[in-house]
């Protein structure tokens, strides 16, 4: 990993990425795409070492409380976070200034910060979002090799529920001919329902994208683990950006039906609103020094 001083930390939607690059090794990772202009080896993590100072300055100047999100591009709980604790320091600042928090991760390291997340949720609002892609543990080890398996993430979701922290699951991406099966969908749904998640984001059973940068990495991985599948992809999709499953409509109908019968949100607009809406009394919170 290497360290840099960033010029800013919050984007227009109050999201932040404390790192650039990732060590989870997910074969489908869109963040490898050239369009994000990561000009270093993807696994050589760029650490925005001044992120806490930038965040504190930004939150001190904000006139209106909001939910601060992290994890959209790079997981805030990748391996180096165990040592650096950059995410934890930023959560402490979010708590200090009375803002809400939303984290998206695949890692059980998020449990290290359960004390802060729980406290933020009691005072304002906190939502833990977790990506689940496959019910099959062996398949999980292939497509997401360097992060905890789906079963462990399910356990994390249950712990969050026990601690009173609401959760949302990103059930994405759907990889054609790999995890686009009814068995997989129902297995993930059972995990979600048993863990009491508030919503499931599917992007319409999409989320699988291939463009310059990540396409080469993905094809090398499926060539290794699924011989012959690359040829099927190239013939079917060519250089398309969106790579939809032929079973998408069938699977999304299962998800909609099951979510509605379990009172779990599946409409993305409703879920984003749930994540980002702030309680009405947050303006009265006092800053702790």
PDB file of C-alpha atoms in Angstrom:
ATOM      1  CA  UNK A   1       0.000   0.000   0.000  1.00  0.00           C
ATOM      2  CA  UNK A   2       1.036   3.612  -0.423  1.00  0.00           C
ATOM      3  CA  UNK A   3      -0.091   6.854   1.190  1.00  0.00           C
ATOM      4  CA  UNK A   4      -1.347  10.092  -0.363  1.00  0.00           C
ATOM      5  CA  UNK A   5      -2.840  13.376   0.804  1.00  0.00           C
ATOM      6  CA  UNK A   6      -6.210  13.799  -0.868  1.00  0.00           C
ATOM      7  CA  UNK A   7      -7.601  17.207  -1.849  1.00  0.00           C
ATOM      8  CA  UNK A   8     -11.145  16.368  -0.792  1.00  0.00           C
ATOM      9  CA  UNK A   9     -13.084  13.487   0.713  1.00  0.00           C
ATOM     10  CA  UNK A  10     -16.880  13.909   0.285  1.00  0.00           C
ATOM     11  CA  UNK A  11     -18.546  13.720  -3.114  1.00  0.00           C
ATOM     12  CA  UNK A  12     -21.743  15.508  -4.130  1.00  0.00           C
ATOM     13  CA  UNK A  13     -23.857  12.719  -2.624  1.00  0.00           C
ATOM     14  CA  UNK A  14     -22.038  12.770   0.742  1.00  0.00           C
ATOM     15  CA  UNK A  15     -20.148   9.581  -0.033  1.00  0.00           C
ATOM     16  CA  UNK A  16     -16.470   8.979   0.600  1.00  0.00           C
ATOM     17  CA  UNK A  17     -13.817   6.476  -0.416  1.00  0.00           C
ATOM     18  CA  UNK A  18     -10.942   6.297   2.039  1.00  0.00           C
ATOM     19  CA  UNK A  19      -8.965   3.904  -0.134  1.00  0.00           C
ATOM     20  CA  UNK A  20      -8.406   3.272  -3.839  1.00  0.00           C
ATOM     21  CA  UNK A  21      -7.908  -0.294  -4.977  1.00  0.00           C
ATOM     22  CA  UNK A  22      -8.860  -3.468  -3.128  1.00  0.00           C
ATOM     23  CA  UNK A  23      -7.420  -6.755  -1.887  1.00  0.00           C
ATOM     24  CA  UNK A  24     -10.619  -8.822  -1.799  1.00  0.00           C
ATOM     25  CA  UNK A  25      -9.914 -10.182  -5.286  1.00  0.00           C
ATOM     26  CA  UNK A  26     -13.537 -10.407  -6.493  1.00  0.00           C
ATOM     27  CA  UNK A  27     -13.348 -11.564 -10.096  1.00  0.00           C
ATOM     28  CA  UNK A  28     -16.179  -9.287 -11.285  1.00  0.00           C
ATOM     29  CA  UNK A  29     -15.014  -6.007  -9.688  1.00  0.00           C
ATOM     30  CA  UNK A  30     -16.131  -3.001 -11.750  1.00  0.00           C
ATOM     31  CA  UNK A  31     -13.724  -0.741  -9.845  1.00  0.00           C
ATOM     32  CA  UNK A  32     -10.891  -2.201 -11.926  1.00  0.00           C
ATOM     33  CA  UNK A  33     -12.292  -0.403 -14.976  1.00  0.00           C
ATOM     34  CA  UNK A  34      -9.975   2.086 -16.638  1.00  0.00           C
ATOM     35  CA  UNK A  35     -12.637   4.798 -16.404  1.00  0.00           C
ATOM     36  CA  UNK A  36     -11.885   5.205 -12.686  1.00  0.00           C
ATOM     37  CA  UNK A  37      -8.300   6.147 -13.510  1.00  0.00           C
ATOM     38  CA  UNK A  38      -6.598   4.053 -10.852  1.00  0.00           C
ATOM     39  CA  UNK A  39      -3.051   4.448 -12.110  1.00  0.00           C
ATOM     40  CA  UNK A  40      -1.417   1.959  -9.769  1.00  0.00           C
ATOM     41  CA  UNK A  41      -1.601  -1.811  -9.289  1.00  0.00           C
ATOM     42  CA  UNK A  42      -5.123  -2.444  -8.027  1.00  0.00           C
ATOM     43  CA  UNK A  43      -3.945  -4.484  -5.035  1.00  0.00           C
ATOM     44  CA  UNK A  44      -1.417  -1.773  -4.063  1.00  0.00           C
ATOM     45  CA  UNK A  45      -3.911   0.136  -1.958  1.00  0.00           C
ATOM     46  CA  UNK A  46      -3.821   3.907  -2.094  1.00  0.00           C
ATOM     47  CA  UNK A  47      -4.516   5.215   1.398  1.00  0.00           C
ATOM     48  CA  UNK A  48      -5.940   8.707   1.791  1.00  0.00           C
ATOM     49  CA  UNK A  49      -4.068   9.324   5.002  1.00  0.00           C
ATOM     50  CA  UNK A  50      -5.547  12.773   5.599  1.00  0.00           C
ATOM     51  CA  UNK A  51      -9.146  11.567   5.188  1.00  0.00           C
ATOM     52  CA  UNK A  52     -10.104  12.095   8.868  1.00  0.00           C
ATOM     53  CA  UNK A  53      -8.895  15.702   8.825  1.00  0.00           C
ATOM     54  CA  UNK A  54     -10.695  16.390   5.547  1.00  0.00           C
ATOM     55  CA  UNK A  55     -13.882  14.799   6.834  1.00  0.00           C
ATOM     56  CA  UNK A  56     -13.837  16.725  10.078  1.00  0.00           C
ATOM     57  CA  UNK A  57     -13.382  19.994   8.204  1.00  0.00           C
ATOM     58  CA  UNK A  58     -16.231  19.121   5.810  1.00  0.00           C
ATOM     59  CA  UNK A  59     -18.668  18.110   8.553  1.00  0.00           C
ATOM     60  CA  UNK A  60     -17.826  21.141  10.690  1.00  0.00           C
ATOM     61  CA  UNK A  61     -18.863  23.388   7.800  1.00  0.00           C
ATOM     62  CA  UNK A  62     -22.018  21.517   6.761  1.00  0.00           C
ATOM     63  CA  UNK A  63     -25.201  23.374   7.622  1.00  0.00           C
ATOM     64  CA  UNK A  64     -27.515  20.371   7.414  1.00  0.00           C
ATOM     65  CA  UNK A  65     -27.092  16.916   8.905  1.00  0.00           C
ATOM     66  CA  UNK A  66     -27.095  13.965   6.494  1.00  0.00           C
ATOM     67  CA  UNK A  67     -26.026  10.350   6.144  1.00  0.00           C
ATOM     68  CA  UNK A  68     -22.363   9.916   5.240  1.00  0.00           C
ATOM     69  CA  UNK A  69     -21.799   6.815   3.124  1.00  0.00           C
ATOM     70  CA  UNK A  70     -18.718   4.770   2.314  1.00  0.00           C
ATOM     71  CA  UNK A  71     -17.973   1.634   0.331  1.00  0.00           C
ATOM     72  CA  UNK A  72     -19.424   2.366  -3.113  1.00  0.00           C
ATOM     73  CA  UNK A  73     -16.068   2.069  -4.904  1.00  0.00           C
ATOM     74  CA  UNK A  74     -13.682   0.386  -2.484  1.00  0.00           C
ATOM     75  CA  UNK A  75     -14.525  -1.658   0.579  1.00  0.00           C
ATOM     76  CA  UNK A  76     -13.914   0.365   3.770  1.00  0.00           C
ATOM     77  CA  UNK A  77     -13.051  -2.870   5.590  1.00  0.00           C
ATOM     78  CA  UNK A  78     -10.429  -4.405   3.330  1.00  0.00           C
ATOM     79  CA  UNK A  79      -7.400  -6.033   4.944  1.00  0.00           C
ATOM     80  CA  UNK A  80      -5.289  -2.913   5.553  1.00  0.00           C
ATOM     81  CA  UNK A  81      -8.104  -1.333   7.598  1.00  0.00           C
ATOM     82  CA  UNK A  82      -7.381  -3.812  10.394  1.00  0.00           C
ATOM     83  CA  UNK A  83      -4.077  -2.027  10.949  1.00  0.00           C
ATOM     84  CA  UNK A  84      -4.787   1.518   9.790  1.00  0.00           C
ATOM     85  CA  UNK A  85      -8.242   2.002  11.375  1.00  0.00           C
ATOM     86  CA  UNK A  86      -8.990   4.828   8.956  1.00  0.00           C
ATOM     87  CA  UNK A  87     -12.644   3.856   8.665  1.00  0.00           C
ATOM     88  CA  UNK A  88     -13.003   3.698  12.421  1.00  0.00           C
ATOM     89  CA  UNK A  89     -11.486   7.158  12.848  1.00  0.00           C
ATOM     90  CA  UNK A  90     -13.906   8.582  10.289  1.00  0.00           C
ATOM     91  CA  UNK A  91     -16.866   6.914  12.003  1.00  0.00           C
ATOM     92  CA  UNK A  92     -15.774   8.529  15.253  1.00  0.00           C
ATOM     93  CA  UNK A  93     -15.832  11.931  13.527  1.00  0.00           C
ATOM     94  CA  UNK A  94     -19.267  11.226  12.046  1.00  0.00           C
ATOM     95  CA  UNK A  95     -20.522  10.407  15.529  1.00  0.00           C
ATOM     96  CA  UNK A  96     -18.850  13.474  17.021  1.00  0.00           C
ATOM     97  CA  UNK A  97     -20.639  15.864  14.674  1.00  0.00           C
ATOM     98  CA  UNK A  98     -24.038  14.153  14.877  1.00  0.00           C
ATOM     99  CA  UNK A  99     -24.271  12.795  11.339  1.00  0.00           C
ATOM    100  CA  UNK A 100     -25.704   9.494  10.172  1.00  0.00           C
ATOM    101  CA  UNK A 101     -23.617   6.727   8.627  1.00  0.00           C
ATOM    102  CA  UNK A 102     -23.987   4.058   5.985  1.00  0.00           C
ATOM    103  CA  UNK A 103     -21.290   1.480   5.247  1.00  0.00           C
ATOM    104  CA  UNK A 104     -21.169  -1.055   2.413  1.00  0.00           C
ATOM    105  CA  UNK A 105     -18.844  -4.017   2.844  1.00  0.00           C
ATOM    106  CA  UNK A 106     -18.215  -7.723   2.294  1.00  0.00           C
ATOM    107  CA  UNK A 107     -16.029  -8.052   5.380  1.00  0.00           C
ATOM    108  CA  UNK A 108     -16.748  -9.222   8.906  1.00  0.00           C
ATOM    109  CA  UNK A 109     -14.182  -6.647  10.071  1.00  0.00           C
ATOM    110  CA  UNK A 110     -17.154  -4.299  10.291  1.00  0.00           C
ATOM    111  CA  UNK A 111     -17.968  -6.011  13.591  1.00  0.00           C
ATOM    112  CA  UNK A 112     -14.864  -4.434  15.112  1.00  0.00           C
ATOM    113  CA  UNK A 113     -16.679  -1.092  14.917  1.00  0.00           C
ATOM    114  CA  UNK A 114     -20.048  -2.349  16.117  1.00  0.00           C
ATOM    115  CA  UNK A 115     -19.759  -0.138  19.187  1.00  0.00           C
ATOM    116  CA  UNK A 116     -19.541   3.070  17.143  1.00  0.00           C
ATOM    117  CA  UNK A 117     -22.109   1.956  14.572  1.00  0.00           C
ATOM    118  CA  UNK A 118     -24.535   1.082  17.341  1.00  0.00           C
ATOM    119  CA  UNK A 119     -23.975   4.425  19.034  1.00  0.00           C
ATOM    120  CA  UNK A 120     -24.495   6.370  15.800  1.00  0.00           C
ATOM    121  CA  UNK A 121     -27.715   4.481  15.193  1.00  0.00           C
ATOM    122  CA  UNK A 122     -29.004   5.257  18.678  1.00  0.00           C
ATOM    123  CA  UNK A 123     -28.236   8.957  18.331  1.00  0.00           C
ATOM    124  CA  UNK A 124     -29.008   9.522  14.651  1.00  0.00           C
ATOM    125  CA  UNK A 125     -29.041   6.704  12.100  1.00  0.00           C
ATOM    126  CA  UNK A 126     -26.763   3.964  10.841  1.00  0.00           C
ATOM    127  CA  UNK A 127     -27.315   1.345   8.129  1.00  0.00           C
ATOM    128  CA  UNK A 128     -24.935  -1.531   7.422  1.00  0.00           C
ATOM    129  CA  UNK A 129     -25.079  -2.704   3.820  1.00  0.00           C
ATOM    130  CA  UNK A 130     -23.569  -6.045   2.847  1.00  0.00           C
ATOM    131  CA  UNK A 131     -23.033  -7.614  -0.559  1.00  0.00           C
ATOM    132  CA  UNK A 132     -24.123 -11.236  -1.034  1.00  0.00           C
ATOM    133  CA  UNK A 133     -23.679 -12.940  -4.390  1.00  0.00           C
ATOM    134  CA  UNK A 134     -23.769 -16.698  -3.939  1.00  0.00           C
ATOM    135  CA  UNK A 135     -25.263 -19.161  -1.476  1.00  0.00           C
ATOM    136  CA  UNK A 136     -22.679 -21.778  -2.490  1.00  0.00           C
ATOM    137  CA  UNK A 137     -19.630 -21.447  -0.215  1.00  0.00           C
ATOM    138  CA  UNK A 138     -17.264 -23.149  -2.679  1.00  0.00           C
ATOM    139  CA  UNK A 139     -18.379 -20.838  -5.461  1.00  0.00           C
ATOM    140  CA  UNK A 140     -17.970 -17.857  -3.128  1.00  0.00           C
ATOM    141  CA  UNK A 141     -14.320 -18.829  -2.610  1.00  0.00           C
ATOM    142  CA  UNK A 142     -13.829 -18.734  -6.385  1.00  0.00           C
ATOM    143  CA  UNK A 143     -15.522 -15.458  -7.229  1.00  0.00           C
ATOM    144  CA  UNK A 144     -14.666 -13.605  -3.977  1.00  0.00           C
ATOM    145  CA  UNK A 145     -11.463 -15.368  -2.895  1.00  0.00           C
ATOM    146  CA  UNK A 146      -9.936 -13.060  -0.286  1.00  0.00           C
ATOM    147  CA  UNK A 147     -12.901 -12.072   1.850  1.00  0.00           C
ATOM    148  CA  UNK A 148     -15.149 -13.877   4.319  1.00  0.00           C
ATOM    149  CA  UNK A 149     -17.707 -16.215   2.779  1.00  0.00           C
ATOM    150  CA  UNK A 150     -21.428 -15.641   2.406  1.00  0.00           C
ATOM    151  CA  UNK A 151     -22.212 -17.749   5.468  1.00  0.00           C
ATOM    152  CA  UNK A 152     -20.045 -15.484   7.619  1.00  0.00           C
ATOM    153  CA  UNK A 153     -21.625 -12.351   6.134  1.00  0.00           C
ATOM    154  CA  UNK A 154     -25.024 -13.788   7.003  1.00  0.00           C
ATOM    155  CA  UNK A 155     -23.804 -14.163  10.585  1.00  0.00           C
ATOM    156  CA  UNK A 156     -22.684 -10.512  10.545  1.00  0.00           C
ATOM    157  CA  UNK A 157     -26.150  -9.454   9.398  1.00  0.00           C
ATOM    158  CA  UNK A 158     -27.702 -11.392  12.272  1.00  0.00           C
ATOM    159  CA  UNK A 159     -25.363  -9.755  14.783  1.00  0.00           C
ATOM    160  CA  UNK A 160     -26.292  -6.324  13.443  1.00  0.00           C
ATOM    161  CA  UNK A 161     -29.954  -7.180  13.894  1.00  0.00           C
ATOM    162  CA  UNK A 162     -29.303  -8.290  17.481  1.00  0.00           C
ATOM    163  CA  UNK A 163     -27.525  -4.982  18.126  1.00  0.00           C
ATOM    164  CA  UNK A 164     -30.416  -2.989  16.673  1.00  0.00           C
ATOM    165  CA  UNK A 165     -28.568  -1.843  13.547  1.00  0.00           C
ATOM    166  CA  UNK A 166     -30.680  -2.000  10.363  1.00  0.00           C
ATOM    167  CA  UNK A 167     -29.219  -3.763   7.343  1.00  0.00           C
ATOM    168  CA  UNK A 168     -29.607  -3.785   3.572  1.00  0.00           C
ATOM    169  CA  UNK A 169     -28.255  -6.470   1.229  1.00  0.00           C
ATOM    170  CA  UNK A 170     -26.829  -5.862  -2.223  1.00  0.00           C
ATOM    171  CA  UNK A 171     -27.685  -9.081  -4.114  1.00  0.00           C
ATOM    172  CA  UNK A 172     -25.426  -8.319  -7.045  1.00  0.00           C
ATOM    173  CA  UNK A 173     -23.910  -8.964  -9.515  1.00  0.00           C
ATOM    174  CA  UNK A 174     -25.708 -11.804 -11.231  1.00  0.00           C
ATOM    175  CA  UNK A 175     -23.040 -13.606 -13.264  1.00  0.00           C
ATOM    176  CA  UNK A 176     -24.503 -15.349 -16.318  1.00  0.00           C
ATOM    177  CA  UNK A 177     -24.061 -19.135 -16.250  1.00  0.00           C
ATOM    178  CA  UNK A 178     -22.410 -18.951 -12.799  1.00  0.00           C
ATOM    179  CA  UNK A 179     -24.759 -17.804 -10.020  1.00  0.00           C
ATOM    180  CA  UNK A 180     -27.960 -17.070 -11.965  1.00  0.00           C
ATOM    181  CA  UNK A 181     -29.933 -20.025 -10.623  1.00  0.00           C
ATOM    182  CA  UNK A 182     -33.168 -20.290  -8.680  1.00  0.00           C
ATOM    183  CA  UNK A 183     -31.371 -22.335  -6.019  1.00  0.00           C
ATOM    184  CA  UNK A 184     -28.890 -19.528  -5.456  1.00  0.00           C
ATOM    185  CA  UNK A 185     -31.576 -16.853  -5.361  1.00  0.00           C
ATOM    186  CA  UNK A 186     -33.688 -18.719  -2.826  1.00  0.00           C
ATOM    187  CA  UNK A 187     -30.646 -19.492  -0.690  1.00  0.00           C
ATOM    188  CA  UNK A 188     -29.655 -15.819  -0.505  1.00  0.00           C
ATOM    189  CA  UNK A 189     -33.241 -14.776   0.144  1.00  0.00           C
ATOM    190  CA  UNK A 190     -33.501 -17.190   3.067  1.00  0.00           C
ATOM    191  CA  UNK A 191     -30.346 -15.688   4.559  1.00  0.00           C
ATOM    192  CA  UNK A 192     -31.786 -12.190   4.142  1.00  0.00           C
ATOM    193  CA  UNK A 193     -35.157 -13.028   5.669  1.00  0.00           C
ATOM    194  CA  UNK A 194     -33.634 -14.928   8.591  1.00  0.00           C
ATOM    195  CA  UNK A 195     -31.297 -11.998   9.288  1.00  0.00           C
ATOM    196  CA  UNK A 196     -34.155  -9.487   9.217  1.00  0.00           C
ATOM    197  CA  UNK A 197     -32.757  -7.233   6.499  1.00  0.00           C
ATOM    198  CA  UNK A 198     -34.780  -4.133   5.635  1.00  0.00           C
ATOM    199  CA  UNK A 199     -34.222  -4.244   1.891  1.00  0.00           C
ATOM    200  CA  UNK A 200     -32.562  -6.131  -0.969  1.00  0.00           C
ATOM    201  CA  UNK A 201     -30.987  -4.238  -3.867  1.00  0.00           C
ATOM    202  CA  UNK A 202     -30.711  -6.195  -7.130  1.00  0.00           C
ATOM    203  CA  UNK A 203     -30.377  -3.503  -9.833  1.00  0.00           C
ATOM    204  CA  UNK A 204     -33.027  -5.458 -11.722  1.00  0.00           C
ATOM    205  CA  UNK A 205     -30.909  -8.631 -11.576  1.00  0.00           C
ATOM    206  CA  UNK A 206     -28.161  -6.711 -13.314  1.00  0.00           C
ATOM    207  CA  UNK A 207     -25.030  -5.271 -11.800  1.00  0.00           C
ATOM    208  CA  UNK A 208     -22.729  -7.347 -13.986  1.00  0.00           C
ATOM    209  CA  UNK A 209     -20.708  -4.987 -16.155  1.00  0.00           C
ATOM    210  CA  UNK A 210     -17.698  -5.513 -18.375  1.00  0.00           C
ATOM    211  CA  UNK A 211     -15.592  -2.711 -19.752  1.00  0.00           C
ATOM    212  CA  UNK A 212     -11.956  -2.033 -20.499  1.00  0.00           C
ATOM    213  CA  UNK A 213      -9.904  -2.877 -17.449  1.00  0.00           C
ATOM    214  CA  UNK A 214     -12.180  -5.281 -15.602  1.00  0.00           C
ATOM    215  CA  UNK A 215     -13.120  -7.383 -18.673  1.00  0.00           C
ATOM    216  CA  UNK A 216      -9.613  -8.789 -19.054  1.00  0.00           C
ATOM    217  CA  UNK A 217      -9.391  -9.682 -15.355  1.00  0.00           C
ATOM    218  CA  UNK A 218     -12.819 -11.338 -15.350  1.00  0.00           C
ATOM    219  CA  UNK A 219     -12.155 -13.368 -18.484  1.00  0.00           C
ATOM    220  CA  UNK A 220      -8.828 -14.611 -17.109  1.00  0.00           C
ATOM    221  CA  UNK A 221     -10.609 -15.744 -13.940  1.00  0.00           C
ATOM    222  CA  UNK A 222     -13.438 -17.597 -15.663  1.00  0.00           C
ATOM    223  CA  UNK A 223     -10.943 -19.150 -18.082  1.00  0.00           C
ATOM    224  CA  UNK A 224      -9.178 -20.590 -15.053  1.00  0.00           C
ATOM    225  CA  UNK A 225     -12.217 -21.758 -13.091  1.00  0.00           C
ATOM    226  CA  UNK A 226     -14.904 -22.283 -15.758  1.00  0.00           C
ATOM    227  CA  UNK A 227     -13.218 -23.622 -18.925  1.00  0.00           C
ATOM    228  CA  UNK A 228     -15.092 -22.725 -22.109  1.00  0.00           C
ATOM    229  CA  UNK A 229     -17.252 -20.045 -20.506  1.00  0.00           C
ATOM    230  CA  UNK A 230     -15.196 -17.155 -21.881  1.00  0.00           C
ATOM    231  CA  UNK A 231     -16.054 -18.211 -25.422  1.00  0.00           C
ATOM    232  CA  UNK A 232     -19.761 -18.257 -24.570  1.00  0.00           C
ATOM    233  CA  UNK A 233     -19.463 -14.721 -23.148  1.00  0.00           C
ATOM    234  CA  UNK A 234     -17.589 -13.301 -26.119  1.00  0.00           C
ATOM    235  CA  UNK A 235     -20.047 -14.817 -28.588  1.00  0.00           C
ATOM    236  CA  UNK A 236     -23.115 -13.713 -26.644  1.00  0.00           C
ATOM    237  CA  UNK A 237     -22.071 -10.278 -25.341  1.00  0.00           C
ATOM    238  CA  UNK A 238     -19.118  -9.160 -27.439  1.00  0.00           C
ATOM    239  CA  UNK A 239     -17.905  -5.882 -25.968  1.00  0.00           C
ATOM    240  CA  UNK A 240     -21.220  -4.918 -24.367  1.00  0.00           C
ATOM    241  CA  UNK A 241     -21.050  -2.967 -21.126  1.00  0.00           C
ATOM    242  CA  UNK A 242     -24.124  -4.569 -19.534  1.00  0.00           C
ATOM    243  CA  UNK A 243     -24.021  -8.366 -19.319  1.00  0.00           C
ATOM    244  CA  UNK A 244     -27.543  -9.525 -18.401  1.00  0.00           C
ATOM    245  CA  UNK A 245     -28.542 -13.075 -17.550  1.00  0.00           C
ATOM    246  CA  UNK A 246     -31.118 -14.767 -19.772  1.00  0.00           C
ATOM    247  CA  UNK A 247     -32.854 -15.802 -16.542  1.00  0.00           C
ATOM    248  CA  UNK A 248     -33.004 -12.259 -15.174  1.00  0.00           C
ATOM    249  CA  UNK A 249     -36.760 -11.739 -15.465  1.00  0.00           C
ATOM    250  CA  UNK A 250     -37.542 -15.128 -13.950  1.00  0.00           C
ATOM    251  CA  UNK A 251     -35.218 -14.548 -11.005  1.00  0.00           C
ATOM    252  CA  UNK A 252     -36.301 -10.966 -10.322  1.00  0.00           C
ATOM    253  CA  UNK A 253     -39.932 -12.119 -10.185  1.00  0.00           C
ATOM    254  CA  UNK A 254     -38.996 -14.656  -7.517  1.00  0.00           C
ATOM    255  CA  UNK A 255     -37.248 -11.934  -5.526  1.00  0.00           C
ATOM    256  CA  UNK A 256     -40.165  -9.503  -5.808  1.00  0.00           C
ATOM    257  CA  UNK A 257     -42.722 -12.120  -4.787  1.00  0.00           C
ATOM    258  CA  UNK A 258     -40.705 -13.377  -1.830  1.00  0.00           C
ATOM    259  CA  UNK A 259     -39.738  -9.893  -0.614  1.00  0.00           C
ATOM    260  CA  UNK A 260     -43.333  -8.728  -0.674  1.00  0.00           C
ATOM    261  CA  UNK A 261     -44.489 -11.803   1.246  1.00  0.00           C
ATOM    262  CA  UNK A 262     -41.816 -11.121   3.899  1.00  0.00           C
ATOM    263  CA  UNK A 263     -42.362  -7.310   3.988  1.00  0.00           C
ATOM    264  CA  UNK A 264     -38.826  -6.617   2.754  1.00  0.00           C
ATOM    265  CA  UNK A 265     -38.197  -3.659   0.455  1.00  0.00           C
ATOM    266  CA  UNK A 266     -37.033  -4.444  -3.088  1.00  0.00           C
ATOM    267  CA  UNK A 267     -37.751  -1.175  -4.882  1.00  0.00           C
ATOM    268  CA  UNK A 268     -34.437   0.666  -5.164  1.00  0.00           C
ATOM    269  CA  UNK A 269     -35.980   4.119  -4.793  1.00  0.00           C
ATOM    270  CA  UNK A 270     -37.601   3.098  -1.513  1.00  0.00           C
ATOM    271  CA  UNK A 271     -34.368   1.561  -0.246  1.00  0.00           C
ATOM    272  CA  UNK A 272     -32.205   4.595  -1.094  1.00  0.00           C
ATOM    273  CA  UNK A 273     -34.766   6.800   0.597  1.00  0.00           C
ATOM    274  CA  UNK A 274     -34.709   4.569   3.678  1.00  0.00           C
ATOM    275  CA  UNK A 275     -30.912   4.685   3.826  1.00  0.00           C
ATOM    276  CA  UNK A 276     -30.520   8.416   3.287  1.00  0.00           C
ATOM    277  CA  UNK A 277     -33.506   9.992   5.040  1.00  0.00           C
ATOM    278  CA  UNK A 278     -32.536  11.586   8.345  1.00  0.00           C
ATOM    279  CA  UNK A 279     -34.628  11.664  11.540  1.00  0.00           C
ATOM    280  CA  UNK A 280     -36.272  15.027  12.126  1.00  0.00           C
ATOM    281  CA  UNK A 281     -34.562  15.744  15.455  1.00  0.00           C
ATOM    282  CA  UNK A 282     -30.928  15.443  14.340  1.00  0.00           C
ATOM    283  CA  UNK A 283     -30.369  19.195  14.235  1.00  0.00           C
ATOM    284  CA  UNK A 284     -30.610  19.247  18.023  1.00  0.00           C
ATOM    285  CA  UNK A 285     -27.644  16.908  18.569  1.00  0.00           C
ATOM    286  CA  UNK A 286     -24.652  18.377  20.342  1.00  0.00           C
ATOM    287  CA  UNK A 287     -21.085  17.988  19.155  1.00  0.00           C
ATOM    288  CA  UNK A 288     -18.880  16.028  21.525  1.00  0.00           C
ATOM    289  CA  UNK A 289     -15.363  17.303  21.979  1.00  0.00           C
TER     290      UNK A 289
END
